[in-house]
Amino acid sequence: MRFQELIEFAKREKCSDVHITVGTSLAIRQFGTLKMLEEIPTAQESTDMILECLTEKEREQVLGGEDLDLAIMMPSGVRLRANIYHQRNNLAATYRILNDKIPTFDELEIPKAVRKLINEPRGLILITGPTGSGKTTTLASMIDYVNKNQAKHVITIEDPIEYVYYHAKSMIHQREIGKDVPTFEKALHSALREDPDIILVGEMRDFETISAAITAAETGHLVLSTLHTSSAAQTIERIIDAYPAHGQSQARTQLANVLKGIVTQVLIPLEDKGGMTMATEVLLNSDAIANQIRENKTHQITSTIISSGTAGMHTMNADLKRLEREGRISKATALKFCSNVKDYENQR
């Protein structure tokens, strides 16, 4: 089997990921479940598949022992996010299959309160969740909405570029780490001199990037980014903990002032096994939330979210219970994704 045939098969089967490991079976992830394929390619066939879509320079890097993150455009038009790495002295690769087009808010079932966030003139919006939870796709839907409805200058900073935008009402410049600019931090500092309205930062990985993103939000820009956190409260703690101890008090004040909202999301297999759906936790900054951030009372934030349903906020457990009530996911599935079983059982 050639690489292109494997990707076309995975695309037809609505898989999210493909795994190739030299010396063992091919694998796919379909609706959240990893499945091994019966076919076991030879070591040379697996190596050829991994190297097939690489440039000469990229092949040299991989064969020289380097890991590689990159985006790949297949001749068929399918875009992939790839990570090529080494294990047990053999090559291996993971490919995320990207959507052919950017889904709309309705297609993703983005909550109405979250849709309104993209109309904010400035501030910080964070999309969080585990790897494979669709954070990049949610951000892409937000940028695509802006592109279709607003005259804005958008700068994206990504590693690698996954979704490609074409100018509509907005002008969008996409910068890739390692190709267009060396680091997220440098790209953010440069962006402040490039007249943007909106800055998308693929991921806030370290203190330098977090600090630069918050500064960009403070100076009048709308900043969108992601973190690998599992709740709104944990997201706030992660950001503050990235700062040195002597700077954390100021960081809490800054974050309380610029934060507009945090959306934590997970993708969950549907009960009918025919696809995935998204469950979310939504925090929208309010006077109460801002005070809790400033006063280092993040342990109270979940309670505030629970009591602020009329403002559009909800916890992950509440959204899981909604999906269970609607019959879209089973209780057993909901319990796998809930943060606290006792709390989940008490949801109405």
GROMACS .gro file of C-alpha atoms in nm:
model
  348
    1MET     CA    1   0.000   0.000   0.000
    2ARG     CA    2   0.127   0.344  -0.090
    3PHE     CA    3   0.102   0.635   0.150
    4GLN     CA    4  -0.161   0.814  -0.057
    5GLU     CA    5  -0.379   0.501  -0.065
    6LEU     CA    6  -0.355   0.470   0.314
    7ILE     CA    7  -0.461   0.832   0.367
    8GLU     CA    8  -0.749   0.802   0.120
    9PHE     CA    9  -0.869   0.488   0.302
   10ALA     CA   10  -0.850   0.665   0.639
   11LYS     CA   11  -1.033   0.965   0.499
   12ARG     CA   12  -1.317   0.746   0.366
   13GLU     CA   13  -1.345   0.573   0.703
   14LYS     CA   14  -1.369   0.912   0.881
   15CYS     CA   15  -1.051   0.854   1.081
   16SER     CA   16  -0.882   1.137   1.266
   17ASP     CA   17  -0.529   0.991   1.278
   18VAL     CA   18  -0.303   0.743   1.101
   19HIS     CA   19   0.001   0.573   1.260
   20ILE     CA   20   0.288   0.416   1.067
   21THR     CA   21   0.561   0.234   1.260
   22VAL     CA   22   0.842   0.049   1.086
   23GLY     CA   23   0.826  -0.318   1.180
   24THR     CA   24   0.462  -0.342   1.290
   25SER     CA   25   0.101  -0.299   1.179
   26LEU     CA   26  -0.052   0.020   1.048
   27ALA     CA   27  -0.305   0.180   1.283
   28ILE     CA   28  -0.590   0.429   1.255
   29ARG     CA   29  -0.793   0.623   1.511
   30GLN     CA   30  -1.162   0.614   1.426
   31PHE     CA   31  -1.415   0.801   1.642
   32GLY     CA   32  -1.166   0.810   1.928
   33THR     CA   33  -1.072   0.439   1.919
   34LEU     CA   34  -0.734   0.313   1.799
   35LYS     CA   35  -0.760   0.020   1.557
   36MET     CA   36  -0.480  -0.196   1.416
   37LEU     CA   37  -0.505  -0.282   1.047
   38GLU     CA   38  -0.451  -0.641   0.938
   39GLU     CA   39  -0.192  -0.552   0.676
   40ILE     CA   40   0.167  -0.548   0.807
   41PRO     CA   41   0.397  -0.372   0.559
   42THR     CA   42   0.760  -0.470   0.529
   43ALA     CA   43   1.013  -0.245   0.699
   44GLN     CA   44   1.107  -0.094   0.363
   45GLU     CA   45   0.742  -0.032   0.268
   46SER     CA   46   0.676   0.149   0.597
   47THR     CA   47   0.991   0.357   0.557
   48ASP     CA   48   0.896   0.447   0.201
   49MET     CA   49   0.548   0.556   0.310
   50ILE     CA   50   0.692   0.785   0.577
   51LEU     CA   51   0.949   0.940   0.343
   52GLU     CA   52   0.720   0.961   0.038
   53CYS     CA   53   0.582   1.311   0.095
   54LEU     CA   54   0.896   1.472   0.237
   55THR     CA   55   1.129   1.712   0.062
   56GLU     CA   56   1.493   1.615   0.018
   57LYS     CA   57   1.591   1.840   0.309
   58GLU     CA   58   1.321   1.691   0.533
   59ARG     CA   59   1.435   1.338   0.446
   60GLU     CA   60   1.790   1.427   0.540
   61GLN     CA   61   1.669   1.566   0.872
   62VAL     CA   62   1.466   1.254   0.953
   63LEU     CA   63   1.731   1.006   0.842
   64GLY     CA   64   1.984   1.210   1.040
   65GLY     CA   65   1.794   1.138   1.360
   66GLU     CA   66   1.575   1.448   1.394
   67ASP     CA   67   1.205   1.451   1.481
   68LEU     CA   68   0.993   1.655   1.244
   69ASP     CA   69   0.667   1.850   1.277
   70LEU     CA   70   0.515   1.961   0.948
   71ALA     CA   71   0.198   2.011   0.746
   72ILE     CA   72   0.153   1.809   0.426
   73MET     CA   73  -0.073   1.878   0.130
   74MET     CA   74  -0.158   1.557  -0.055
   75PRO     CA   75  -0.206   1.558  -0.435
   76SER     CA   76  -0.574   1.480  -0.363
   77GLY     CA   77  -0.605   1.805  -0.168
   78VAL     CA   78  -0.615   1.640   0.176
   79ARG     CA   79  -0.410   1.829   0.435
   80LEU     CA   80  -0.224   1.647   0.712
   81ARG     CA   81  -0.044   1.752   1.027
   82ALA     CA   82   0.248   1.514   1.065
   83ASN     CA   83   0.494   1.423   1.337
   84ILE     CA   84   0.778   1.195   1.232
   85TYR     CA   85   0.991   1.048   1.509
   86HIS     CA   86   1.216   0.760   1.608
   87GLN     CA   87   1.146   0.472   1.848
   88ARG     CA   88   1.350   0.159   1.920
   89ASN     CA   89   1.591   0.267   1.647
   90ASN     CA   90   1.312   0.269   1.387
   91LEU     CA   91   1.107   0.536   1.215
   92ALA     CA   92   0.747   0.608   1.316
   93ALA     CA   93   0.497   0.873   1.216
   94THR     CA   94   0.158   1.006   1.323
   95TYR     CA   95  -0.067   1.194   1.079
   96ARG     CA   96  -0.367   1.404   1.180
   97ILE     CA   97  -0.618   1.430   0.893
   98LEU     CA   98  -0.748   1.785   0.869
   99ASN     CA   99  -1.091   1.884   0.744
  100ASP     CA  100  -1.117   1.971   0.376
  101LYS     CA  101  -1.294   2.290   0.473
  102ILE     CA  102  -1.319   2.487   0.792
  103PRO     CA  103  -1.636   2.385   0.980
  104THR     CA  104  -1.887   2.655   1.075
  105PHE     CA  105  -2.001   2.735   1.427
  106ASP     CA  106  -2.322   2.543   1.361
  107GLU     CA  107  -2.139   2.236   1.231
  108LEU     CA  108  -1.919   2.230   1.541
  109GLU     CA  109  -2.214   2.313   1.770
  110ILE     CA  110  -2.021   2.597   1.929
  111PRO     CA  111  -2.221   2.742   2.222
  112LYS     CA  112  -2.384   3.078   2.147
  113ALA     CA  113  -2.197   3.253   2.428
  114VAL     CA  114  -1.867   3.141   2.276
  115ARG     CA  115  -1.962   3.268   1.929
  116LYS     CA  116  -2.004   3.617   2.069
  117LEU     CA  117  -1.647   3.622   2.203
  118ILE     CA  118  -1.497   3.665   1.856
  119ASN     CA  119  -1.673   4.003   1.831
  120GLU     CA  120  -1.472   4.139   2.124
  121PRO     CA  121  -1.247   4.426   2.011
  122ARG     CA  122  -0.959   4.327   2.240
  123GLY     CA  123  -0.860   4.083   2.513
  124LEU     CA  124  -0.761   3.716   2.550
  125ILE     CA  125  -0.968   3.413   2.444
  126LEU     CA  126  -0.838   3.066   2.529
  127ILE     CA  127  -0.944   2.731   2.383
  128THR     CA  128  -0.818   2.446   2.599
  129GLY     CA  129  -0.836   2.070   2.619
  130PRO     CA  130  -0.631   1.754   2.568
  131THR     CA  131  -0.449   1.664   2.247
  132GLY     CA  132  -0.697   1.570   1.976
  133SER     CA  133  -0.989   1.762   2.125
  134GLY     CA  134  -1.036   1.989   1.822
  135LYS     CA  135  -0.888   2.309   1.965
  136THR     CA  136  -0.726   2.410   1.635
  137THR     CA  137  -1.051   2.349   1.447
  138THR     CA  138  -1.249   2.565   1.692
  139LEU     CA  139  -0.997   2.847   1.650
  140ALA     CA  140  -1.011   2.804   1.272
  141SER     CA  141  -1.391   2.838   1.277
  142MET     CA  142  -1.353   3.163   1.471
  143ILE     CA  143  -1.101   3.305   1.226
  144ASP     CA  144  -1.312   3.191   0.932
  145TYR     CA  145  -1.615   3.369   1.082
  146VAL     CA  146  -1.411   3.689   1.111
  147ASN     CA  147  -1.286   3.648   0.755
  148LYS     CA  148  -1.641   3.620   0.621
  149ASN     CA  149  -1.800   3.892   0.833
  150GLN     CA  150  -1.546   4.152   0.947
  151ALA     CA  151  -1.281   4.374   0.790
  152LYS     CA  152  -0.986   4.284   1.014
  153HIS     CA  153  -0.613   4.223   0.985
  154VAL     CA  154  -0.545   3.880   1.132
  155ILE     CA  155  -0.200   3.737   1.201
  156THR     CA  156  -0.172   3.368   1.287
  157ILE     CA  157   0.139   3.214   1.443
  158GLU     CA  158   0.135   2.836   1.404
  159ASP     CA  159   0.356   2.528   1.435
  160PRO     CA  160   0.282   2.403   1.176
  161ILE     CA  161   0.017   2.583   0.969
  162GLU     CA  162  -0.286   2.352   0.954
  163TYR     CA  163  -0.580   2.537   0.802
  164VAL     CA  164  -0.513   2.773   0.512
  165TYR     CA  165  -0.722   3.091   0.493
  166TYR     CA  166  -0.799   3.291   0.181
  167HIS     CA  167  -0.868   3.663   0.199
  168ALA     CA  168  -1.239   3.749   0.204
  169LYS     CA  169  -1.343   4.053   0.408
  170SER     CA  170  -1.031   4.023   0.623
  171MET     CA  171  -0.662   4.016   0.542
  172ILE     CA  172  -0.496   3.712   0.699
  173HIS     CA  173  -0.121   3.655   0.727
  174GLN     CA  174  -0.008   3.312   0.846
  175ARG     CA  175   0.340   3.266   0.994
  176GLU     CA  176   0.489   2.922   1.056
  177ILE     CA  177   0.742   2.859   1.331
  178GLY     CA  178   1.072   2.743   1.188
  179LYS     CA  179   0.994   2.872   0.838
  180ASP     CA  180   0.868   3.228   0.864
  181VAL     CA  181   0.983   3.310   1.217
  182PRO     CA  182   1.199   3.123   1.473
  183THR     CA  183   0.975   3.128   1.784
  184PHE     CA  184   0.626   3.216   1.905
  185GLU     CA  185   0.773   3.487   2.129
  186LYS     CA  186   0.956   3.663   1.843
  187ALA     CA  187   0.652   3.636   1.618
  188LEU     CA  188   0.436   3.797   1.886
  189HIS     CA  189   0.677   4.084   1.939
  190SER     CA  190   0.693   4.142   1.564
  191ALA     CA  191   0.314   4.123   1.533
  192LEU     CA  192   0.271   4.428   1.754
  193ARG     CA  193   0.442   4.633   1.480
  194GLU     CA  194   0.237   4.482   1.197
  195ASP     CA  195  -0.096   4.657   1.264
  196PRO     CA  196  -0.304   4.349   1.353
  197ASP     CA  197  -0.656   4.351   1.494
  198ILE     CA  198  -0.648   3.982   1.586
  199ILE     CA  199  -0.351   3.760   1.670
  200LEU     CA  200  -0.387   3.382   1.682
  201VAL     CA  201  -0.112   3.203   1.874
  202GLY     CA  202  -0.117   2.829   1.803
  203GLU     CA  203  -0.016   2.737   2.157
  204MET     CA  204   0.103   2.917   2.471
  205ARG     CA  205   0.387   2.678   2.552
  206ASP     CA  206   0.612   2.874   2.788
  207PHE     CA  207   0.646   3.183   3.005
  208GLU     CA  208   0.785   3.397   2.724
  209THR     CA  209   0.493   3.321   2.492
  210ILE     CA  210   0.232   3.358   2.768
  211SER     CA  211   0.378   3.692   2.876
  212ALA     CA  212   0.397   3.822   2.519
  213ALA     CA  213   0.037   3.712   2.447
  214ILE     CA  214  -0.098   3.887   2.756
  215THR     CA  215   0.098   4.202   2.666
  216ALA     CA  216  -0.051   4.191   2.315
  217ALA     CA  217  -0.400   4.166   2.465
  218GLU     CA  218  -0.322   4.456   2.701
  219THR     CA  219  -0.214   4.679   2.413
  220GLY     CA  220  -0.550   4.662   2.239
  221HIS     CA  221  -0.546   4.343   2.032
  222LEU     CA  222  -0.775   4.041   2.039
  223VAL     CA  223  -0.552   3.739   2.109
  224LEU     CA  224  -0.666   3.378   2.061
  225SER     CA  225  -0.463   3.082   2.180
  226THR     CA  226  -0.468   2.728   2.323
  227LEU     CA  227  -0.346   2.542   2.629
  228HIS     CA  228  -0.346   2.172   2.719
  229THR     CA  229  -0.560   2.208   3.032
  230SER     CA  230  -0.879   2.029   3.138
  231SER     CA  231  -1.080   2.307   3.305
  232ALA     CA  232  -1.110   2.685   3.322
  233ALA     CA  233  -0.971   2.696   3.676
  234GLN     CA  234  -0.673   2.480   3.581
  235THR     CA  235  -0.607   2.706   3.281
  236ILE     CA  236  -0.581   3.013   3.501
  237GLU     CA  237  -0.352   2.830   3.745
  238ARG     CA  238  -0.129   2.709   3.460
  239ILE     CA  239  -0.085   3.063   3.326
  240ILE     CA  240  -0.004   3.213   3.668
  241ASP     CA  241   0.232   2.926   3.759
  242ALA     CA  242   0.434   2.997   3.443
  243TYR     CA  243   0.546   3.328   3.596
  244PRO     CA  244   0.829   3.355   3.851
  245ALA     CA  245   0.701   3.381   4.209
  246HIS     CA  246   0.777   3.753   4.237
  247GLY     CA  247   0.571   3.829   3.925
  248GLN     CA  248   0.262   3.621   3.995
  249SER     CA  249   0.063   3.891   4.174
  250GLN     CA  250   0.102   4.128   3.879
  251ALA     CA  251   0.024   3.843   3.638
  252ARG     CA  252  -0.306   3.775   3.817
  253THR     CA  253  -0.401   4.141   3.780
  254GLN     CA  254  -0.307   4.144   3.413
  255LEU     CA  255  -0.496   3.822   3.338
  256ALA     CA  256  -0.805   3.942   3.528
  257ASN     CA  257  -0.806   4.257   3.314
  258VAL     CA  258  -0.755   4.103   2.968
  259LEU     CA  259  -0.929   3.765   2.987
  260LYS     CA  260  -1.254   3.746   2.790
  261GLY     CA  261  -1.329   3.377   2.805
  262ILE     CA  262  -1.201   3.021   2.837
  263VAL     CA  263  -1.353   2.730   2.648
  264THR     CA  264  -1.242   2.381   2.753
  265GLN     CA  265  -1.348   2.108   2.512
  266VAL     CA  266  -1.329   1.732   2.458
  267LEU     CA  267  -1.441   1.515   2.167
  268ILE     CA  268  -1.662   1.222   2.267
  269PRO     CA  269  -1.780   0.918   2.065
  270LEU     CA  270  -2.152   0.928   1.991
  271GLU     CA  271  -2.375   0.652   2.127
  272ASP     CA  272  -2.459   0.532   1.776
  273LYS     CA  273  -2.085   0.498   1.700
  274GLY     CA  274  -2.134   0.715   1.392
  275GLY     CA  275  -1.905   1.001   1.485
  276MET     CA  276  -1.792   1.237   1.759
  277THR     CA  277  -1.951   1.527   1.942
  278MET     CA  278  -1.798   1.807   2.146
  279ALA     CA  279  -1.858   1.874   2.515
  280THR     CA  280  -1.746   2.207   2.657
  281GLU     CA  281  -1.689   2.406   2.970
  282VAL     CA  282  -1.739   2.779   2.924
  283LEU     CA  283  -1.604   3.058   3.144
  284LEU     CA  284  -1.687   3.417   3.054
  285ASN     CA  285  -1.499   3.681   3.249
  286SER     CA  286  -1.715   3.875   3.492
  287ASP     CA  287  -1.655   4.097   3.795
  288ALA     CA  288  -1.678   3.791   4.020
  289ILE     CA  289  -1.437   3.583   3.808
  290ALA     CA  290  -1.191   3.874   3.774
  291ASN     CA  291  -1.187   3.925   4.152
  292GLN     CA  292  -1.123   3.555   4.209
  293ILE     CA  293  -0.829   3.566   3.968
  294ARG     CA  294  -0.681   3.877   4.134
  295GLU     CA  295  -0.724   3.737   4.484
  296ASN     CA  296  -0.584   3.392   4.395
  297LYS     CA  297  -0.914   3.219   4.469
  298THR     CA  298  -0.925   2.997   4.162
  299HIS     CA  299  -1.074   2.717   4.371
  300GLN     CA  300  -1.398   2.921   4.375
  301ILE     CA  301  -1.419   2.964   3.998
  302THR     CA  302  -1.607   2.640   3.925
  303SER     CA  303  -1.879   2.740   4.173
  304THR     CA  304  -1.910   3.077   4.002
  305ILE     CA  305  -1.945   2.906   3.663
  306ILE     CA  306  -2.222   2.684   3.803
  307SER     CA  307  -2.414   2.983   3.939
  308SER     CA  308  -2.374   3.185   3.616
  309GLY     CA  309  -2.576   2.973   3.374
  310THR     CA  310  -2.792   3.266   3.267
  311ALA     CA  311  -2.478   3.444   3.145
  312GLY     CA  312  -2.391   3.150   2.918
  313MET     CA  313  -2.143   2.968   3.143
  314HIS     CA  314  -2.150   2.597   3.219
  315THR     CA  315  -1.918   2.328   3.354
  316MET     CA  316  -1.794   2.026   3.164
  317ASN     CA  317  -2.002   1.796   3.385
  318ALA     CA  318  -2.317   1.993   3.308
  319ASP     CA  319  -2.256   1.968   2.934
  320LEU     CA  320  -2.185   1.595   2.957
  321LYS     CA  321  -2.513   1.549   3.144
  322ARG     CA  322  -2.693   1.744   2.867
  323LEU     CA  323  -2.550   1.512   2.604
  324GLU     CA  324  -2.652   1.207   2.808
  325ARG     CA  325  -3.007   1.342   2.854
  326GLU     CA  326  -3.033   1.397   2.479
  327GLY     CA  327  -2.933   1.034   2.423
  328ARG     CA  328  -2.626   1.130   2.222
  329ILE     CA  329  -2.376   0.970   2.459
  330SER     CA  330  -2.414   0.692   2.715
  331LYS     CA  331  -2.380   0.741   3.087
  332ALA     CA  332  -2.075   0.512   3.085
  333THR     CA  333  -1.911   0.735   2.825
  334ALA     CA  334  -1.999   1.051   3.017
  335LEU     CA  335  -1.842   0.910   3.334
  336LYS     CA  336  -1.516   0.846   3.145
  337PHE     CA  337  -1.489   1.215   3.063
  338CYS     CA  338  -1.634   1.378   3.375
  339SER     CA  339  -1.404   1.549   3.624
  340ASN     CA  340  -1.581   1.423   3.936
  341VAL     CA  341  -1.821   1.126   3.942
  342LYS     CA  342  -2.008   1.244   4.252
  343ASP     CA  343  -2.056   1.591   4.106
  344TYR     CA  344  -2.171   1.439   3.778
  345GLU     CA  345  -2.430   1.223   3.951
  346ASN     CA  346  -2.570   1.536   4.119
  347GLN     CA  347  -2.624   1.715   3.787
  348ARG     CA  348  -2.988   1.773   3.695
   0.00000   0.00000   0.00000
